[in-house]
Amino acid sequence: MRLISATANPDKFVEILGLLPKQVELVPRPEDIPDVAEDAEDLLGNARLKARAIMKATGQPAIADDTGLEVDALNGAPGIHSARFAGGSATYQENIVKLLEALTDIPTQDRTARFRTVALIAWPDGSETIAHGVVEGKIMKDPVGKLGFGYDSIFLPNEGLGKTFGEMNNEEKSRISHRGRALRSLINKLEFGP
Ligand code: ITT
């Protein structure tokens, strides 16, 4: 099976590639496809916008993931605005600085948060396959670890034996991560030939 990746984020592409079984050939998003405006109300809506745009542009099944970091002390922010928390073209580092500043006075026990992913395949016949994944954790007071991407260095998963995602390689992270869970659930819904 051939799936076109809808993500324009190379860090996400590498994680998704590592999660798919050998029966699936993941093709990078063609570079000539323009940016897709992610202006839906929720993760599912944005995943759908991305996957459908790439499916329509290529005529092939396309896979998208939309992910948000929900911080309880900020009433669920940055959520669907995670990529642009510190502004339209914010870097990972600028987003982290803004988030840590927003949580300056919040004590450890109240720094609870979760990553949530919706993964979606848009098929050329108009149908969809959808799956969800969540990982619970806490926001650190300072970044720890240089692996991963995005907010990984400040996210301490409850199941991570004391390591942040920034201290885990892709395999360790994917075992418990939002994206790992969503992609495994998505794959379980697909039917492969012998
Ligand atoms: P595409 O929409 O092109 O796939 P994106 O980077 O905009 O790429 P999302 O909207 O899903 O992807 O993610 C929003 C942001 O959330 C992303 O830019 C990162 O800063 C952060 N993020 C997503 N997944 C993450 C992960 O596994 N670990 C840490 N941060 C993550």
PDB file of C-alpha atoms and ligand atoms in Angstrom:
ATOM      1  CA  MET A   1       0.000   0.000   0.000  1.00  0.00           C
ATOM      2  CA  ARG A   2       1.232   3.471  -0.907  1.00  0.00           C
ATOM      3  CA  LEU A   3       0.371   6.488   1.272  1.00  0.00           C
ATOM      4  CA  ILE A   4       1.338  10.079   0.565  1.00  0.00           C
ATOM      5  CA  SER A   5       2.422  11.895   3.705  1.00  0.00           C
ATOM      6  CA  ALA A   6       0.553  15.164   4.233  1.00  0.00           C
ATOM      7  CA  THR A   7       2.982  16.561   6.772  1.00  0.00           C
ATOM      8  CA  ALA A   8       5.243  19.459   5.861  1.00  0.00           C
ATOM      9  CA  ASN A   9       7.184  18.832   9.088  1.00  0.00           C
ATOM     10  CA  PRO A  10      10.257  16.613   8.473  1.00  0.00           C
ATOM     11  CA  ASP A  11      10.489  15.695  12.198  1.00  0.00           C
ATOM     12  CA  LYS A  12       6.974  14.286  12.134  1.00  0.00           C
ATOM     13  CA  PHE A  13       7.658  12.488   8.828  1.00  0.00           C
ATOM     14  CA  VAL A  14      10.568  10.575  10.399  1.00  0.00           C
ATOM     15  CA  GLU A  15       8.424   9.465  13.350  1.00  0.00           C
ATOM     16  CA  ILE A  16       5.523   8.393  11.115  1.00  0.00           C
ATOM     17  CA  LEU A  17       7.911   6.469   8.835  1.00  0.00           C
ATOM     18  CA  GLY A  18       9.238   4.555  11.848  1.00  0.00           C
ATOM     19  CA  LEU A  19       5.727   3.601  12.931  1.00  0.00           C
ATOM     20  CA  LEU A  20       4.351   2.185   9.689  1.00  0.00           C
ATOM     21  CA  PRO A  21       4.657  -1.531   8.855  1.00  0.00           C
ATOM     22  CA  LYS A  22       6.652  -2.733   5.850  1.00  0.00           C
ATOM     23  CA  GLN A  23       3.469  -3.217   3.810  1.00  0.00           C
ATOM     24  CA  VAL A  24       3.070   0.571   3.695  1.00  0.00           C
ATOM     25  CA  GLU A  25       5.257   2.716   1.458  1.00  0.00           C
ATOM     26  CA  LEU A  26       5.246   6.278   2.828  1.00  0.00           C
ATOM     27  CA  VAL A  27       5.883   8.894   0.139  1.00  0.00           C
ATOM     28  CA  PRO A  28       7.038  12.391   1.234  1.00  0.00           C
ATOM     29  CA  ARG A  29       4.632  15.220   0.514  1.00  0.00           C
ATOM     30  CA  PRO A  30       5.391  16.606  -2.975  1.00  0.00           C
ATOM     31  CA  GLU A  31       7.119  19.969  -2.561  1.00  0.00           C
ATOM     32  CA  ASP A  32       5.023  21.743  -5.186  1.00  0.00           C
ATOM     33  CA  ILE A  33       1.808  21.402  -3.158  1.00  0.00           C
ATOM     34  CA  PRO A  34       1.056  24.762  -1.499  1.00  0.00           C
ATOM     35  CA  ASP A  35       0.620  25.120   2.279  1.00  0.00           C
ATOM     36  CA  VAL A  36      -2.740  23.984   3.616  1.00  0.00           C
ATOM     37  CA  ALA A  37      -4.443  26.513   5.928  1.00  0.00           C
ATOM     38  CA  GLU A  38      -5.086  24.716   9.226  1.00  0.00           C
ATOM     39  CA  ASP A  39      -8.117  26.757  10.217  1.00  0.00           C
ATOM     40  CA  ALA A  40     -10.534  24.081  11.425  1.00  0.00           C
ATOM     41  CA  GLU A  41     -11.976  24.146  14.959  1.00  0.00           C
ATOM     42  CA  ASP A  42     -10.255  21.036  16.227  1.00  0.00           C
ATOM     43  CA  LEU A  43      -7.507  18.479  15.594  1.00  0.00           C
ATOM     44  CA  LEU A  44      -9.812  16.198  13.613  1.00  0.00           C
ATOM     45  CA  GLY A  45     -10.853  19.060  11.327  1.00  0.00           C
ATOM     46  CA  ASN A  46      -7.230  20.069  10.687  1.00  0.00           C
ATOM     47  CA  ALA A  47      -6.104  16.472  10.068  1.00  0.00           C
ATOM     48  CA  ARG A  48      -8.963  16.150   7.575  1.00  0.00           C
ATOM     49  CA  LEU A  49      -8.059  19.433   5.792  1.00  0.00           C
ATOM     50  CA  LYS A  50      -4.433  18.323   5.382  1.00  0.00           C
ATOM     51  CA  ALA A  51      -5.122  14.737   4.286  1.00  0.00           C
ATOM     52  CA  ARG A  52      -7.887  15.677   1.842  1.00  0.00           C
ATOM     53  CA  ALA A  53      -5.813  18.477   0.244  1.00  0.00           C
ATOM     54  CA  ILE A  54      -2.888  16.112  -0.422  1.00  0.00           C
ATOM     55  CA  MET A  55      -5.191  13.282  -1.552  1.00  0.00           C
ATOM     56  CA  LYS A  56      -6.899  15.633  -4.025  1.00  0.00           C
ATOM     57  CA  ALA A  57      -3.595  17.070  -5.315  1.00  0.00           C
ATOM     58  CA  THR A  58      -2.062  13.613  -5.920  1.00  0.00           C
ATOM     59  CA  GLY A  59      -5.093  11.408  -6.553  1.00  0.00           C
ATOM     60  CA  GLN A  60      -3.593   8.950  -4.037  1.00  0.00           C
ATOM     61  CA  PRO A  61      -4.477   8.022  -0.448  1.00  0.00           C
ATOM     62  CA  ALA A  62      -2.919  10.528   1.972  1.00  0.00           C
ATOM     63  CA  ILE A  63      -2.111  10.318   5.673  1.00  0.00           C
ATOM     64  CA  ALA A  64      -2.110  13.322   8.019  1.00  0.00           C
ATOM     65  CA  ASP A  65      -1.611  13.796  11.731  1.00  0.00           C
ATOM     66  CA  ASP A  66      -2.651  16.832  13.696  1.00  0.00           C
ATOM     67  CA  THR A  67      -1.212  17.184  17.164  1.00  0.00           C
ATOM     68  CA  GLY A  68      -1.703  19.584  20.042  1.00  0.00           C
ATOM     69  CA  LEU A  69      -0.187  20.061  23.491  1.00  0.00           C
ATOM     70  CA  GLU A  70      -2.939  20.740  26.065  1.00  0.00           C
ATOM     71  CA  VAL A  71      -1.801  22.392  29.298  1.00  0.00           C
ATOM     72  CA  ASP A  72      -4.380  22.282  32.099  1.00  0.00           C
ATOM     73  CA  ALA A  73      -3.155  25.448  33.834  1.00  0.00           C
ATOM     74  CA  LEU A  74      -3.730  27.292  30.529  1.00  0.00           C
ATOM     75  CA  ASN A  75      -7.206  25.819  30.025  1.00  0.00           C
ATOM     76  CA  GLY A  76      -5.991  23.508  27.256  1.00  0.00           C
ATOM     77  CA  ALA A  77      -3.756  25.994  25.377  1.00  0.00           C
ATOM     78  CA  PRO A  78      -1.784  25.912  23.149  1.00  0.00           C
ATOM     79  CA  GLY A  79      -3.899  22.994  21.811  1.00  0.00           C
ATOM     80  CA  ILE A  80      -4.620  23.395  18.106  1.00  0.00           C
ATOM     81  CA  HIS A  81      -2.410  26.500  18.118  1.00  0.00           C
ATOM     82  CA  SER A  82       0.696  24.560  19.227  1.00  0.00           C
ATOM     83  CA  ALA A  83       2.696  25.276  16.038  1.00  0.00           C
ATOM     84  CA  ARG A  84       2.099  29.019  16.211  1.00  0.00           C
ATOM     85  CA  PHE A  85       1.822  29.630  19.977  1.00  0.00           C
ATOM     86  CA  ALA A  86       4.505  32.354  19.899  1.00  0.00           C
ATOM     87  CA  GLY A  87       3.380  33.747  16.513  1.00  0.00           C
ATOM     88  CA  GLY A  88       2.879  32.806  12.851  1.00  0.00           C
ATOM     89  CA  SER A  89       6.391  31.663  12.034  1.00  0.00           C
ATOM     90  CA  ALA A  90       7.541  30.847  15.567  1.00  0.00           C
ATOM     91  CA  THR A  91      10.420  28.399  16.032  1.00  0.00           C
ATOM     92  CA  TYR A  92      10.219  25.425  18.398  1.00  0.00           C
ATOM     93  CA  GLN A  93      12.470  27.366  20.793  1.00  0.00           C
ATOM     94  CA  GLU A  94      10.269  30.495  20.772  1.00  0.00           C
ATOM     95  CA  ASN A  95       7.180  28.393  21.507  1.00  0.00           C
ATOM     96  CA  ILE A  96       8.948  26.703  24.444  1.00  0.00           C
ATOM     97  CA  VAL A  97      10.070  30.043  25.899  1.00  0.00           C
ATOM     98  CA  LYS A  98       6.537  31.439  25.659  1.00  0.00           C
ATOM     99  CA  LEU A  99       5.033  28.358  27.306  1.00  0.00           C
ATOM    100  CA  LEU A 100       7.552  28.301  30.169  1.00  0.00           C
ATOM    101  CA  GLU A 101       6.947  32.016  30.764  1.00  0.00           C
ATOM    102  CA  ALA A 102       3.192  31.456  30.886  1.00  0.00           C
ATOM    103  CA  LEU A 103       3.735  28.777  33.553  1.00  0.00           C
ATOM    104  CA  THR A 104       6.320  30.634  35.656  1.00  0.00           C
ATOM    105  CA  ASP A 105       4.246  30.679  38.837  1.00  0.00           C
ATOM    106  CA  ILE A 106       2.638  27.267  38.412  1.00  0.00           C
ATOM    107  CA  PRO A 107       3.926  24.639  40.888  1.00  0.00           C
ATOM    108  CA  THR A 108       4.992  21.152  39.757  1.00  0.00           C
ATOM    109  CA  GLN A 109       1.793  19.367  40.783  1.00  0.00           C
ATOM    110  CA  ASP A 110      -0.311  21.758  38.684  1.00  0.00           C
ATOM    111  CA  ARG A 111       1.786  21.517  35.494  1.00  0.00           C
ATOM    112  CA  THR A 112      -0.250  18.611  34.095  1.00  0.00           C
ATOM    113  CA  ALA A 113      -0.562  18.382  30.304  1.00  0.00           C
ATOM    114  CA  ARG A 114      -1.080  15.966  27.463  1.00  0.00           C
ATOM    115  CA  PHE A 115      -0.183  15.549  23.798  1.00  0.00           C
ATOM    116  CA  ARG A 116      -3.133  14.566  21.670  1.00  0.00           C
ATOM    117  CA  THR A 117      -2.948  13.330  18.067  1.00  0.00           C
ATOM    118  CA  VAL A 118      -5.607  12.652  15.489  1.00  0.00           C
ATOM    119  CA  ALA A 119      -4.305  10.570  12.564  1.00  0.00           C
ATOM    120  CA  LEU A 120      -6.394  10.371   9.413  1.00  0.00           C
ATOM    121  CA  ILE A 121      -6.134   8.691   6.022  1.00  0.00           C
ATOM    122  CA  ALA A 122      -8.174  10.263   3.211  1.00  0.00           C
ATOM    123  CA  TRP A 123      -8.944   7.703   0.488  1.00  0.00           C
ATOM    124  CA  PRO A 124      -9.641   8.739  -3.125  1.00  0.00           C
ATOM    125  CA  ASP A 125     -13.200   7.334  -2.899  1.00  0.00           C
ATOM    126  CA  GLY A 126     -13.976   9.998  -0.265  1.00  0.00           C
ATOM    127  CA  SER A 127     -13.864   7.662   2.744  1.00  0.00           C
ATOM    128  CA  GLU A 128     -11.625   8.160   5.785  1.00  0.00           C
ATOM    129  CA  THR A 129      -9.861   6.074   8.412  1.00  0.00           C
ATOM    130  CA  ILE A 130      -9.407   7.929  11.717  1.00  0.00           C
ATOM    131  CA  ALA A 131      -7.568   7.153  14.974  1.00  0.00           C
ATOM    132  CA  HIS A 132      -6.654   9.008  18.178  1.00  0.00           C
ATOM    133  CA  GLY A 133      -3.731   8.886  20.597  1.00  0.00           C
ATOM    134  CA  VAL A 134      -3.011  10.622  23.917  1.00  0.00           C
ATOM    135  CA  VAL A 135      -0.089  10.709  26.347  1.00  0.00           C
ATOM    136  CA  GLU A 136      -0.397  12.297  29.799  1.00  0.00           C
ATOM    137  CA  GLY A 137       2.465  14.098  31.517  1.00  0.00           C
ATOM    138  CA  LYS A 138       3.801  17.313  33.052  1.00  0.00           C
ATOM    139  CA  ILE A 139       5.532  20.426  31.756  1.00  0.00           C
ATOM    140  CA  MET A 140       9.096  20.785  33.096  1.00  0.00           C
ATOM    141  CA  LYS A 141      10.385  24.079  34.553  1.00  0.00           C
ATOM    142  CA  ASP A 142      13.350  24.001  32.124  1.00  0.00           C
ATOM    143  CA  PRO A 143      14.109  22.024  28.951  1.00  0.00           C
ATOM    144  CA  VAL A 144      15.906  18.685  29.415  1.00  0.00           C
ATOM    145  CA  GLY A 145      17.325  16.622  26.520  1.00  0.00           C
ATOM    146  CA  LYS A 146      18.196  17.404  22.920  1.00  0.00           C
ATOM    147  CA  LEU A 147      16.380  14.623  21.076  1.00  0.00           C
ATOM    148  CA  GLY A 148      12.931  14.854  19.468  1.00  0.00           C
ATOM    149  CA  PHE A 149      11.417  18.136  18.340  1.00  0.00           C
ATOM    150  CA  GLY A 150       8.785  20.749  19.205  1.00  0.00           C
ATOM    151  CA  TYR A 151       7.934  20.701  22.910  1.00  0.00           C
ATOM    152  CA  ASP A 152       9.644  17.335  23.585  1.00  0.00           C
ATOM    153  CA  SER A 153      12.363  18.725  25.876  1.00  0.00           C
ATOM    154  CA  ILE A 154       9.808  20.197  28.297  1.00  0.00           C
ATOM    155  CA  PHE A 155       7.338  17.274  28.317  1.00  0.00           C
ATOM    156  CA  LEU A 156       7.758  14.629  31.029  1.00  0.00           C
ATOM    157  CA  PRO A 157       5.441  11.702  30.218  1.00  0.00           C
ATOM    158  CA  ASN A 158       3.989   9.910  33.251  1.00  0.00           C
ATOM    159  CA  GLU A 159       5.066   6.563  31.779  1.00  0.00           C
ATOM    160  CA  GLY A 160       8.576   7.654  30.812  1.00  0.00           C
ATOM    161  CA  LEU A 161      10.502   6.491  33.926  1.00  0.00           C
ATOM    162  CA  GLY A 162      11.551  10.069  34.662  1.00  0.00           C
ATOM    163  CA  LYS A 163      12.816  10.934  31.175  1.00  0.00           C
ATOM    164  CA  THR A 164      11.457  13.771  29.063  1.00  0.00           C
ATOM    165  CA  PHE A 165      10.613  13.055  25.413  1.00  0.00           C
ATOM    166  CA  GLY A 166      13.726  15.120  24.672  1.00  0.00           C
ATOM    167  CA  GLU A 167      15.827  12.399  26.325  1.00  0.00           C
ATOM    168  CA  MET A 168      14.249   9.553  24.332  1.00  0.00           C
ATOM    169  CA  ASN A 169      15.154   8.264  20.900  1.00  0.00           C
ATOM    170  CA  ASN A 170      12.341   7.825  18.357  1.00  0.00           C
ATOM    171  CA  GLU A 171      11.717   4.213  19.294  1.00  0.00           C
ATOM    172  CA  GLU A 172      11.432   4.914  23.053  1.00  0.00           C
ATOM    173  CA  LYS A 173       9.211   7.925  22.464  1.00  0.00           C
ATOM    174  CA  SER A 174       6.934   6.172  19.971  1.00  0.00           C
ATOM    175  CA  ARG A 175       6.294   3.280  22.380  1.00  0.00           C
ATOM    176  CA  ILE A 176       4.274   5.588  24.661  1.00  0.00           C
ATOM    177  CA  SER A 177       3.653   8.724  22.613  1.00  0.00           C
ATOM    178  CA  HIS A 178       0.431  10.263  21.335  1.00  0.00           C
ATOM    179  CA  ARG A 179       1.627   9.690  17.732  1.00  0.00           C
ATOM    180  CA  GLY A 180       2.718   6.102  18.399  1.00  0.00           C
ATOM    181  CA  ARG A 181      -0.672   5.309  19.895  1.00  0.00           C
ATOM    182  CA  ALA A 182      -2.636   7.020  17.126  1.00  0.00           C
ATOM    183  CA  LEU A 183      -0.632   5.376  14.326  1.00  0.00           C
ATOM    184  CA  ARG A 184      -0.802   1.873  15.857  1.00  0.00           C
ATOM    185  CA  SER A 185      -4.540   2.258  16.252  1.00  0.00           C
ATOM    186  CA  LEU A 186      -4.831   3.530  12.654  1.00  0.00           C
ATOM    187  CA  ILE A 187      -2.801   0.594  11.311  1.00  0.00           C
ATOM    188  CA  ASN A 188      -5.023  -1.853  13.197  1.00  0.00           C
ATOM    189  CA  LYS A 189      -7.961  -0.519  11.222  1.00  0.00           C
ATOM    190  CA  LEU A 190      -6.322  -1.199   7.844  1.00  0.00           C
ATOM    191  CA  GLU A 191      -6.596  -4.479   6.018  1.00  0.00           C
ATOM    192  CA  PHE A 192      -3.413  -5.763   4.440  1.00  0.00           C
ATOM    193  CA  GLY A 193      -3.205  -8.521   1.889  1.00  0.00           C
ATOM    194  CA  PRO A 194      -1.139 -11.648   2.639  1.00  0.00           C
TER     195      PRO A 194
HETATM  196  P1  ITT B   1       2.043  19.534   9.607  1.00  0.00           P
HETATM  197  O1  ITT B   1       0.755  20.236   9.948  1.00  0.00           O
HETATM  198  O2  ITT B   1       2.587  19.940   8.280  1.00  0.00           O
HETATM  199  O3  ITT B   1       1.954  18.063   9.766  1.00  0.00           O
HETATM  200  P2  ITT B   1       2.965  20.859  12.017  1.00  0.00           P
HETATM  201  O4  ITT B   1       4.322  21.051  12.615  1.00  0.00           O
HETATM  202  O5  ITT B   1       2.147  22.102  11.769  1.00  0.00           O
HETATM  203  O6  ITT B   1       3.165  20.006  10.662  1.00  0.00           O
HETATM  204  P3  ITT B   1       0.988  19.942  13.940  1.00  0.00           P
HETATM  205  O7  ITT B   1       0.069  21.037  13.579  1.00  0.00           O
HETATM  206  O8  ITT B   1       0.422  18.568  14.095  1.00  0.00           O
HETATM  207  O9  ITT B   1       2.170  19.816  12.873  1.00  0.00           O
HETATM  208  O10 ITT B   1       1.786  20.212  15.273  1.00  0.00           O
HETATM  209  C1  ITT B   1       1.780  21.447  15.882  1.00  0.00           C
HETATM  210  C2  ITT B   1       3.036  21.650  16.683  1.00  0.00           C
HETATM  211  O11 ITT B   1       2.985  20.854  17.861  1.00  0.00           O
HETATM  212  C3  ITT B   1       4.344  21.260  16.003  1.00  0.00           C
HETATM  213  O12 ITT B   1       4.823  22.271  15.151  1.00  0.00           O
HETATM  214  C4  ITT B   1       5.252  21.054  17.200  1.00  0.00           C
HETATM  215  O13 ITT B   1       5.715  22.288  17.698  1.00  0.00           O
HETATM  216  C5  ITT B   1       4.282  20.459  18.218  1.00  0.00           C
HETATM  217  N1  ITT B   1       4.352  18.994  18.174  1.00  0.00           N
HETATM  218  C6  ITT B   1       3.640  18.154  17.372  1.00  0.00           C
HETATM  219  N2  ITT B   1       3.978  16.881  17.617  1.00  0.00           N
HETATM  220  C7  ITT B   1       4.916  16.909  18.589  1.00  0.00           C
HETATM  221  C8  ITT B   1       5.665  15.935  19.275  1.00  0.00           C
HETATM  222  O14 ITT B   1       5.543  14.649  18.988  1.00  0.00           O
HETATM  223  N3  ITT B   1       6.529  16.329  20.209  1.00  0.00           N
HETATM  224  C9  ITT B   1       6.682  17.640  20.499  1.00  0.00           C
HETATM  225  N4  ITT B   1       6.030  18.621  19.910  1.00  0.00           N
HETATM  226  C10 ITT B   1       5.152  18.279  18.958  1.00  0.00           C
END
